[in-house]
Amino acid sequence: MASAKMGGPSAPAVRRDPYEVLSVSRDSSDQEIKTAYRKLALKYHPDKNASNPEASELFKEVAYSYSILSDPEKRRQYDNAGFEALESEGMDMEIDLSNLGTVNTMFAALFSKLGVPIKTTISATVLEEAMNGTVTVGPLPLGTSVSGKVEKQCAHFFGVTINDQQAQAGIVVRVTSAAQSKFKLLYFEHEANGGYGLALQEDSEKTGKVTSAGMYFLHFQVYRMDTTMNALAMAKDPEAAFFKRLEGLQPCEVSELKAGTHIFAVYGDNFFKTASYTIEAICAKTFEETTEKLKDIEAQILAKRNELRQFETEYRKALARFQEVTNRYSQEKQSVFI
């Protein structure tokens, strides 16, 4: 999930089996992998090991391993063919803003402003305070919204309490910023020691004139459009980007919430200033018609994505045939005039 260095897609100097790095078995569940990652990431986070360069490399190795095993497709590719299967795709890493100098932070901010996708990690201080249960949690009743400003690399925590009926209907937690601030929406699970462990996170994305992020606990698969994937495809091959335009539609991690109080947080992800936001929690029961429309639209997009995949195959075959005939034409033309 994170890297202490800027420098684009990167991997540790020596790559080890990601299962070995995270100390999990090949048949480990997603939750077991996530738990192992959280513990190691917190242990080796650069914020906590400023005088230990070795920890920074271990943190990078842990992050790289998790980026493989937390993605079902990358995990499948690695299990089948090792690191070689991942070479062509590259590995997107994240940077730790608290570990960058002023100049690098300015460059990162500039690239982000120009539309270059730059992912960032969460401060170890925030994660550790949450794990220790020392954060202040404000109430966020269903059907209400709260506005605020959160400092960079800090977080505001909220508790959303739901009953059995609301849990069964499903809830949505959404954060928007009219100021187009960068932020992360975080969801924490209760730990045995009374603290909170990070379980889910969503980065804000620009939608119209605002930035927004949402989490949907609706008892069915919900998708989100990852614009980063399309931006990277455009940079690598503008022609192929047309066929990849809908590949950014990725499934959100599904979690069913039970009755009780659930902890969410808004994390300030701006490079230099505070992040302005409004957070709200709503019960899906009130929006049954909208929910059904959402399912229909996502089904249509998935169908169109499959159509584009088939069309790309047809297009590539036709293009190869065209190039073959064109080359033959050139050869015949040359032979006639010799």
mmCIF file of C-alpha atoms in Angstrom:
data_model
loop_
_atom_site.group_PDB
_atom_site.id
_atom_site.type_symbol
_atom_site.label_atom_id
_atom_site.label_comp_id
_atom_site.label_asym_id
_atom_site.label_seq_id
_atom_site.Cartn_x
_atom_site.Cartn_y
_atom_site.Cartn_z
ATOM 1 C CA MET A 1 0.000 0.000 0.000
ATOM 2 C CA ALA A 2 2.932 2.354 0.419
ATOM 3 C CA SER A 3 6.468 3.207 -0.517
ATOM 4 C CA ALA A 4 8.887 5.545 1.182
ATOM 5 C CA LYS A 5 10.371 6.757 -2.097
ATOM 6 C CA MET A 6 9.121 8.608 -5.135
ATOM 7 C CA GLY A 7 10.224 7.267 -8.444
ATOM 8 C CA GLY A 8 7.299 5.703 -10.235
ATOM 9 C CA PRO A 9 6.597 1.975 -10.380
ATOM 10 C CA SER A 10 9.269 0.358 -8.267
ATOM 11 C CA ALA A 11 10.162 -2.886 -6.583
ATOM 12 C CA PRO A 12 12.610 -3.846 -3.840
ATOM 13 C CA ALA A 13 16.212 -4.350 -4.917
ATOM 14 C CA VAL A 14 15.839 -8.069 -4.207
ATOM 15 C CA ARG A 15 12.374 -9.506 -4.692
ATOM 16 C CA ARG A 16 11.301 -12.285 -2.366
ATOM 17 C CA ASP A 17 8.226 -14.471 -2.442
ATOM 18 C CA PRO A 18 5.414 -12.156 -1.245
ATOM 19 C CA TYR A 19 3.914 -14.979 0.828
ATOM 20 C CA GLU A 20 7.244 -15.317 2.611
ATOM 21 C CA VAL A 21 7.551 -11.554 3.123
ATOM 22 C CA LEU A 22 4.120 -11.328 4.767
ATOM 23 C CA SER A 23 4.566 -14.663 6.589
ATOM 24 C CA VAL A 24 1.339 -16.123 5.213
ATOM 25 C CA SER A 25 0.581 -19.356 3.392
ATOM 26 C CA ARG A 26 -0.508 -19.652 -0.236
ATOM 27 C CA ASP A 27 -4.047 -20.563 0.807
ATOM 28 C CA SER A 28 -4.386 -17.619 3.211
ATOM 29 C CA SER A 29 -7.621 -15.648 3.027
ATOM 30 C CA ASP A 30 -7.783 -11.991 2.006
ATOM 31 C CA GLN A 31 -8.422 -11.042 5.629
ATOM 32 C CA GLU A 32 -5.378 -12.993 6.855
ATOM 33 C CA ILE A 33 -3.200 -11.281 4.258
ATOM 34 C CA LYS A 34 -4.597 -7.870 5.168
ATOM 35 C CA THR A 35 -3.997 -8.447 8.900
ATOM 36 C CA ALA A 36 -0.406 -9.561 8.301
ATOM 37 C CA TYR A 37 0.251 -6.538 6.097
ATOM 38 C CA ARG A 38 -1.172 -4.063 8.606
ATOM 39 C CA LYS A 39 1.077 -5.323 11.396
ATOM 40 C CA LEU A 40 4.256 -5.282 9.287
ATOM 41 C CA ALA A 41 3.486 -1.928 7.630
ATOM 42 C CA LEU A 42 3.031 -0.315 11.015
ATOM 43 C CA LYS A 43 6.204 -1.969 12.336
ATOM 44 C CA TYR A 44 8.423 -0.757 9.478
ATOM 45 C CA HIS A 45 6.694 2.543 8.622
ATOM 46 C CA PRO A 46 9.303 5.303 7.895
ATOM 47 C CA ASP A 47 7.588 7.641 10.367
ATOM 48 C CA LYS A 48 8.599 5.290 13.181
ATOM 49 C CA ASN A 49 12.055 4.405 11.829
ATOM 50 C CA ALA A 50 13.561 7.697 10.667
ATOM 51 C CA SER A 51 17.070 6.643 11.773
ATOM 52 C CA ASN A 52 16.851 3.132 10.346
ATOM 53 C CA PRO A 53 17.240 3.010 6.535
ATOM 54 C CA GLU A 54 16.878 -0.766 6.632
ATOM 55 C CA ALA A 55 13.303 -0.406 7.910
ATOM 56 C CA SER A 56 12.464 1.755 4.902
ATOM 57 C CA GLU A 57 13.500 -1.053 2.539
ATOM 58 C CA LEU A 58 11.548 -3.610 4.564
ATOM 59 C CA PHE A 59 8.512 -1.332 4.445
ATOM 60 C CA LYS A 60 8.887 -1.104 0.689
ATOM 61 C CA GLU A 61 9.158 -4.884 0.415
ATOM 62 C CA VAL A 62 6.057 -5.399 2.556
ATOM 63 C CA ALA A 63 4.116 -2.850 0.481
ATOM 64 C CA TYR A 64 5.217 -4.437 -2.796
ATOM 65 C CA SER A 65 4.216 -7.898 -1.596
ATOM 66 C CA TYR A 66 0.812 -6.693 -0.424
ATOM 67 C CA SER A 67 0.166 -4.900 -3.718
ATOM 68 C CA ILE A 68 0.424 -8.333 -5.369
ATOM 69 C CA LEU A 69 -1.483 -10.491 -2.904
ATOM 70 C CA SER A 70 -4.289 -7.974 -2.261
ATOM 71 C CA ASP A 71 -5.191 -7.857 -5.964
ATOM 72 C CA PRO A 72 -6.966 -11.083 -7.056
ATOM 73 C CA GLU A 73 -5.735 -10.841 -10.659
ATOM 74 C CA LYS A 74 -2.109 -10.077 -9.734
ATOM 75 C CA ARG A 75 -2.163 -12.820 -7.125
ATOM 76 C CA ARG A 76 -3.447 -15.303 -9.726
ATOM 77 C CA GLN A 77 -0.779 -14.212 -12.213
ATOM 78 C CA TYR A 78 1.975 -14.526 -9.610
ATOM 79 C CA ASP A 79 0.761 -17.954 -8.459
ATOM 80 C CA ASN A 80 0.789 -19.182 -12.070
ATOM 81 C CA ALA A 81 4.020 -17.683 -13.385
ATOM 82 C CA GLY A 82 5.859 -15.736 -10.691
ATOM 83 C CA PHE A 83 7.161 -12.187 -11.000
ATOM 84 C CA GLU A 84 7.611 -12.498 -14.771
ATOM 85 C CA ALA A 85 3.837 -12.434 -15.219
ATOM 86 C CA LEU A 86 3.731 -9.019 -13.551
ATOM 87 C CA GLU A 87 6.611 -7.409 -15.435
ATOM 88 C CA SER A 88 4.593 -6.006 -18.333
ATOM 89 C CA GLU A 89 1.948 -4.464 -16.119
ATOM 90 C CA GLY A 90 4.288 -2.701 -13.700
ATOM 91 C CA MET A 91 3.515 -2.200 -10.028
ATOM 92 C CA ASP A 92 1.951 1.048 -8.858
ATOM 93 C CA MET A 93 3.385 2.105 -5.536
ATOM 94 C CA GLU A 94 2.471 4.852 -3.101
ATOM 95 C CA ILE A 95 4.583 7.621 -1.600
ATOM 96 C CA ASP A 96 4.776 8.705 2.009
ATOM 97 C CA LEU A 97 4.386 12.498 2.110
ATOM 98 C CA SER A 98 5.744 12.748 5.629
ATOM 99 C CA ASN A 99 9.018 11.225 4.448
ATOM 100 C CA LEU A 100 9.584 13.560 1.473
ATOM 101 C CA GLY A 101 11.735 16.689 1.528
ATOM 102 C CA THR A 102 10.271 20.065 0.574
ATOM 103 C CA VAL A 103 11.564 19.927 -3.017
ATOM 104 C CA ASN A 104 10.217 16.426 -3.671
ATOM 105 C CA THR A 105 6.888 17.367 -2.120
ATOM 106 C CA MET A 106 6.660 20.370 -4.455
ATOM 107 C CA PHE A 107 7.421 18.184 -7.475
ATOM 108 C CA ALA A 108 4.820 15.636 -6.338
ATOM 109 C CA ALA A 109 2.233 18.398 -5.949
ATOM 110 C CA LEU A 110 3.073 19.760 -9.402
ATOM 111 C CA PHE A 111 2.745 16.374 -11.090
ATOM 112 C CA SER A 112 -0.535 15.751 -9.294
ATOM 113 C CA LYS A 113 -1.834 19.141 -10.463
ATOM 114 C CA LEU A 114 -0.920 18.203 -14.043
ATOM 115 C CA GLY A 115 -3.014 15.068 -13.785
ATOM 116 C CA VAL A 116 -0.267 12.501 -13.136
ATOM 117 C CA PRO A 117 -1.763 9.868 -10.798
ATOM 118 C CA ILE A 118 0.212 9.862 -7.532
ATOM 119 C CA LYS A 119 -0.920 7.634 -4.700
ATOM 120 C CA THR A 120 0.017 8.341 -1.107
ATOM 121 C CA THR A 121 0.123 6.312 2.071
ATOM 122 C CA ILE A 122 -1.408 7.046 5.463
ATOM 123 C CA SER A 123 0.738 8.482 8.231
ATOM 124 C CA ALA A 124 1.952 5.878 10.736
ATOM 125 C CA THR A 125 0.995 8.276 13.533
ATOM 126 C CA VAL A 126 -2.663 8.121 12.516
ATOM 127 C CA LEU A 127 -2.597 4.326 12.169
ATOM 128 C CA GLU A 128 -0.870 3.850 15.499
ATOM 129 C CA GLU A 129 -3.200 6.189 17.401
ATOM 130 C CA ALA A 130 -6.159 4.324 15.915
ATOM 131 C CA MET A 131 -4.621 0.961 16.815
ATOM 132 C CA ASN A 132 -4.115 2.177 20.395
ATOM 133 C CA GLY A 133 -7.658 3.527 20.592
ATOM 134 C CA THR A 134 -6.499 7.035 21.529
ATOM 135 C CA VAL A 135 -8.334 8.877 18.732
ATOM 136 C CA THR A 136 -11.369 11.093 19.317
ATOM 137 C CA VAL A 137 -14.462 9.696 17.600
ATOM 138 C CA GLY A 138 -17.321 12.071 16.838
ATOM 139 C CA PRO A 139 -20.901 10.912 16.160
ATOM 140 C CA LEU A 140 -22.249 10.713 12.610
ATOM 141 C CA PRO A 141 -25.970 9.785 12.820
ATOM 142 C CA LEU A 142 -27.538 8.202 9.751
ATOM 143 C CA GLY A 143 -29.218 10.762 7.504
ATOM 144 C CA THR A 144 -27.020 13.643 8.646
ATOM 145 C CA SER A 145 -23.844 15.276 7.356
ATOM 146 C CA VAL A 146 -20.855 16.871 9.073
ATOM 147 C CA SER A 147 -18.476 19.394 7.508
ATOM 148 C CA GLY A 148 -14.941 20.166 8.595
ATOM 149 C CA LYS A 149 -11.327 20.822 7.716
ATOM 150 C CA VAL A 150 -8.630 18.259 8.427
ATOM 151 C CA GLU A 151 -4.907 19.040 8.475
ATOM 152 C CA LYS A 152 -2.591 17.289 6.015
ATOM 153 C CA GLN A 153 -1.613 13.786 7.144
ATOM 154 C CA CYS A 154 -4.173 13.937 9.960
ATOM 155 C CA ALA A 155 -7.602 12.333 10.301
ATOM 156 C CA HIS A 156 -11.043 13.067 11.731
ATOM 157 C CA PHE A 157 -12.822 9.996 13.095
ATOM 158 C CA PHE A 158 -16.575 9.364 13.112
ATOM 159 C CA GLY A 159 -18.813 6.678 14.606
ATOM 160 C CA VAL A 160 -21.863 5.521 12.635
ATOM 161 C CA THR A 161 -24.340 3.547 14.733
ATOM 162 C CA ILE A 162 -26.879 1.294 12.974
ATOM 163 C CA ASN A 163 -29.573 -1.132 14.090
ATOM 164 C CA ASP A 164 -30.432 -4.551 12.667
ATOM 165 C CA GLN A 165 -32.899 -3.203 10.094
ATOM 166 C CA GLN A 166 -30.463 -0.586 8.813
ATOM 167 C CA ALA A 167 -27.667 -3.147 8.641
ATOM 168 C CA GLN A 168 -29.913 -5.449 6.622
ATOM 169 C CA ALA A 169 -30.882 -2.652 4.218
ATOM 170 C CA GLY A 170 -27.258 -1.533 3.805
ATOM 171 C CA ILE A 171 -25.623 1.846 4.280
ATOM 172 C CA VAL A 172 -23.517 4.266 2.255
ATOM 173 C CA VAL A 173 -20.855 6.609 3.644
ATOM 174 C CA ARG A 174 -19.814 9.389 1.305
ATOM 175 C CA VAL A 175 -17.380 12.306 1.530
ATOM 176 C CA THR A 176 -17.289 15.278 -0.852
ATOM 177 C CA SER A 177 -15.178 18.418 -1.098
ATOM 178 C CA ALA A 178 -16.462 21.486 -2.941
ATOM 179 C CA ALA A 179 -12.906 22.867 -2.642
ATOM 180 C CA GLN A 180 -11.643 19.801 -4.574
ATOM 181 C CA SER A 181 -9.375 18.826 -1.690
ATOM 182 C CA LYS A 182 -7.517 15.509 -1.774
ATOM 183 C CA PHE A 183 -8.493 13.114 0.997
ATOM 184 C CA LYS A 184 -8.982 9.467 1.846
ATOM 185 C CA LEU A 185 -12.098 7.865 3.291
ATOM 186 C CA LEU A 186 -11.085 5.167 5.777
ATOM 187 C CA TYR A 187 -12.991 2.370 7.500
ATOM 188 C CA PHE A 188 -11.627 0.809 10.684
ATOM 189 C CA GLU A 189 -12.488 -2.494 12.318
ATOM 190 C CA HIS A 190 -12.619 -2.937 16.096
ATOM 191 C CA GLU A 191 -9.560 -4.725 17.455
ATOM 192 C CA ALA A 192 -9.482 -7.012 20.501
ATOM 193 C CA ASN A 193 -7.400 -4.485 22.466
ATOM 194 C CA GLY A 194 -10.077 -1.798 22.110
ATOM 195 C CA GLY A 195 -8.334 0.003 19.254
ATOM 196 C CA TYR A 196 -9.164 0.256 15.560
ATOM 197 C CA GLY A 197 -7.373 -1.410 12.640
ATOM 198 C CA LEU A 198 -7.554 -0.041 9.099
ATOM 199 C CA ALA A 199 -9.739 -2.306 6.944
ATOM 200 C CA LEU A 200 -10.727 -0.276 3.865
ATOM 201 C CA GLN A 201 -9.665 2.947 2.192
ATOM 202 C CA GLU A 202 -10.847 4.931 -0.820
ATOM 203 C CA ASP A 203 -8.928 7.831 -2.364
ATOM 204 C CA SER A 204 -10.885 10.883 -3.429
ATOM 205 C CA GLU A 205 -11.426 11.408 -7.139
ATOM 206 C CA LYS A 206 -12.625 14.416 -9.079
ATOM 207 C CA THR A 207 -16.243 14.094 -10.149
ATOM 208 C CA GLY A 208 -17.562 17.224 -11.838
ATOM 209 C CA LYS A 209 -16.757 20.271 -9.709
ATOM 210 C CA VAL A 210 -16.038 18.320 -6.516
ATOM 211 C CA THR A 211 -13.782 15.564 -5.253
ATOM 212 C CA SER A 212 -15.517 12.609 -3.636
ATOM 213 C CA ALA A 213 -15.086 9.130 -2.208
ATOM 214 C CA GLY A 214 -17.659 6.621 -1.021
ATOM 215 C CA MET A 215 -18.047 3.237 0.630
ATOM 216 C CA TYR A 216 -21.068 1.071 -0.105
ATOM 217 C CA PHE A 217 -22.206 -1.697 2.230
ATOM 218 C CA LEU A 218 -25.167 -2.919 0.165
ATOM 219 C CA HIS A 219 -24.990 -6.751 0.261
ATOM 220 C CA PHE A 220 -24.225 -6.905 -3.466
ATOM 221 C CA GLN A 221 -21.129 -6.187 -5.557
ATOM 222 C CA VAL A 222 -20.534 -2.472 -6.159
ATOM 223 C CA TYR A 223 -17.999 -1.145 -8.657
ATOM 224 C CA ARG A 224 -15.971 2.041 -8.918
ATOM 225 C CA MET A 225 -14.137 3.581 -11.841
ATOM 226 C CA ASP A 226 -10.375 3.719 -11.276
ATOM 227 C CA THR A 227 -9.245 6.587 -13.512
ATOM 228 C CA THR A 228 -5.593 5.896 -12.688
ATOM 229 C CA MET A 229 -5.691 2.699 -14.735
ATOM 230 C CA ASN A 230 -6.930 4.530 -17.835
ATOM 231 C CA ALA A 231 -4.364 7.318 -17.394
ATOM 232 C CA LEU A 232 -1.545 4.769 -17.311
ATOM 233 C CA ALA A 233 -2.969 2.997 -20.386
ATOM 234 C CA MET A 234 -3.106 6.323 -22.253
ATOM 235 C CA ALA A 235 0.529 7.007 -21.428
ATOM 236 C CA LYS A 236 1.685 3.567 -22.605
ATOM 237 C CA ASP A 237 -0.410 3.213 -25.763
ATOM 238 C CA PRO A 238 -2.969 5.897 -26.753
ATOM 239 C CA GLU A 239 -4.536 3.592 -29.361
ATOM 240 C CA ALA A 240 -5.019 0.740 -26.909
ATOM 241 C CA ALA A 241 -6.397 3.160 -24.306
ATOM 242 C CA PHE A 242 -9.721 3.194 -26.153
ATOM 243 C CA PHE A 243 -10.157 -0.500 -25.463
ATOM 244 C CA LYS A 244 -8.979 -0.093 -21.861
ATOM 245 C CA ARG A 245 -11.294 2.819 -21.062
ATOM 246 C CA LEU A 246 -13.722 0.626 -19.123
ATOM 247 C CA GLU A 247 -11.070 -1.612 -17.578
ATOM 248 C CA GLY A 248 -10.925 0.893 -14.717
ATOM 249 C CA LEU A 249 -14.311 -0.370 -13.504
ATOM 250 C CA GLN A 250 -13.143 -2.368 -10.519
ATOM 251 C CA PRO A 251 -15.123 -4.151 -7.788
ATOM 252 C CA CYS A 252 -15.126 -2.468 -4.404
ATOM 253 C CA GLU A 253 -14.272 -4.633 -1.452
ATOM 254 C CA VAL A 254 -17.556 -5.959 -0.097
ATOM 255 C CA SER A 255 -18.213 -5.858 3.636
ATOM 256 C CA GLU A 256 -21.523 -6.460 5.337
ATOM 257 C CA LEU A 257 -21.932 -4.324 8.416
ATOM 258 C CA LYS A 258 -23.678 -5.696 11.487
ATOM 259 C CA ALA A 259 -25.691 -3.690 13.971
ATOM 260 C CA GLY A 260 -23.477 -1.544 16.190
ATOM 261 C CA THR A 261 -21.094 1.397 15.874
ATOM 262 C CA HIS A 262 -18.708 1.506 12.935
ATOM 263 C CA ILE A 263 -15.663 3.747 12.684
ATOM 264 C CA PHE A 264 -14.874 5.869 9.626
ATOM 265 C CA ALA A 265 -12.311 8.624 9.122
ATOM 266 C CA VAL A 266 -11.474 11.407 6.692
ATOM 267 C CA TYR A 267 -7.719 11.663 6.138
ATOM 268 C CA GLY A 268 -6.134 14.876 4.824
ATOM 269 C CA ASP A 269 -4.211 13.998 1.666
ATOM 270 C CA ASN A 270 -3.386 17.470 0.339
ATOM 271 C CA PHE A 271 0.296 18.207 -0.182
ATOM 272 C CA PHE A 272 0.449 21.551 1.630
ATOM 273 C CA LYS A 273 -2.916 22.620 3.048
ATOM 274 C CA THR A 274 -5.936 21.438 4.985
ATOM 275 C CA ALA A 275 -8.646 19.412 3.283
ATOM 276 C CA SER A 276 -12.207 20.720 3.412
ATOM 277 C CA TYR A 277 -14.889 18.029 3.404
ATOM 278 C CA THR A 278 -18.483 17.029 4.117
ATOM 279 C CA ILE A 279 -19.174 13.489 5.271
ATOM 280 C CA GLU A 280 -22.592 11.834 5.374
ATOM 281 C CA ALA A 281 -23.996 8.412 6.176
ATOM 282 C CA ILE A 282 -27.303 7.240 4.700
ATOM 283 C CA CYS A 283 -29.407 4.089 4.837
ATOM 284 C CA ALA A 284 -29.952 2.484 1.442
ATOM 285 C CA LYS A 285 -33.579 1.693 2.352
ATOM 286 C CA THR A 286 -34.451 5.312 1.560
ATOM 287 C CA PHE A 287 -32.942 5.013 -1.918
ATOM 288 C CA GLU A 288 -34.181 1.630 -3.165
ATOM 289 C CA GLU A 289 -35.032 2.988 -6.630
ATOM 290 C CA THR A 290 -31.604 4.620 -6.999
ATOM 291 C CA THR A 291 -29.924 1.411 -5.811
ATOM 292 C CA GLU A 292 -31.675 -0.622 -8.509
ATOM 293 C CA LYS A 293 -30.629 1.939 -11.145
ATOM 294 C CA LEU A 294 -27.047 1.642 -9.928
ATOM 295 C CA LYS A 295 -27.129 -2.138 -10.372
ATOM 296 C CA ASP A 296 -28.563 -1.790 -13.890
ATOM 297 C CA ILE A 297 -26.003 0.811 -14.988
ATOM 298 C CA GLU A 298 -23.074 -1.208 -13.652
ATOM 299 C CA ALA A 299 -24.383 -4.313 -15.439
ATOM 300 C CA GLN A 300 -24.527 -2.340 -18.695
ATOM 301 C CA ILE A 301 -20.962 -1.076 -18.248
ATOM 302 C CA LEU A 302 -19.690 -4.588 -17.534
ATOM 303 C CA ALA A 303 -21.431 -5.880 -20.646
ATOM 304 C CA LYS A 304 -19.931 -3.083 -22.743
ATOM 305 C CA ARG A 305 -16.491 -3.825 -21.277
ATOM 306 C CA ASN A 306 -16.785 -7.436 -22.453
ATOM 307 C CA GLU A 307 -17.875 -6.214 -25.888
ATOM 308 C CA LEU A 308 -14.805 -3.963 -26.091
ATOM 309 C CA ARG A 309 -12.542 -6.863 -25.163
ATOM 310 C CA GLN A 310 -13.994 -8.962 -27.992
ATOM 311 C CA PHE A 311 -13.830 -6.028 -30.387
ATOM 312 C CA GLU A 312 -10.155 -5.454 -29.538
ATOM 313 C CA THR A 313 -9.410 -9.067 -30.520
ATOM 314 C CA GLU A 314 -11.199 -8.582 -33.850
ATOM 315 C CA TYR A 315 -9.470 -5.240 -34.396
ATOM 316 C CA ARG A 316 -6.008 -6.653 -33.691
ATOM 317 C CA LYS A 317 -6.569 -9.519 -36.129
ATOM 318 C CA ALA A 318 -7.825 -7.143 -38.839
ATOM 319 C CA LEU A 319 -4.917 -4.760 -38.228
ATOM 320 C CA ALA A 320 -2.379 -7.585 -38.435
ATOM 321 C CA ARG A 321 -3.972 -8.771 -41.692
ATOM 322 C CA PHE A 322 -3.931 -5.217 -43.069
ATOM 323 C CA GLN A 323 -0.246 -4.803 -42.207
ATOM 324 C CA GLU A 324 0.518 -8.174 -43.774
ATOM 325 C CA VAL A 325 -1.194 -7.193 -47.032
ATOM 326 C CA THR A 326 0.425 -3.741 -47.013
ATOM 327 C CA ASN A 327 3.868 -5.263 -46.564
ATOM 328 C CA ARG A 328 3.177 -7.706 -49.380
ATOM 329 C CA TYR A 329 2.060 -4.822 -51.607
ATOM 330 C CA SER A 330 5.322 -3.005 -50.946
ATOM 331 C CA GLN A 331 7.335 -6.124 -51.714
ATOM 332 C CA GLU A 332 5.429 -6.816 -54.948
ATOM 333 C CA LYS A 333 5.773 -3.181 -55.985
ATOM 334 C CA GLN A 334 9.517 -3.305 -55.377
ATOM 335 C CA SER A 335 9.939 -6.564 -57.320
ATOM 336 C CA VAL A 336 8.091 -5.164 -60.352
ATOM 337 C CA PHE A 337 10.270 -2.056 -60.606
ATOM 338 C CA ILE A 338 13.617 -3.775 -60.050
#
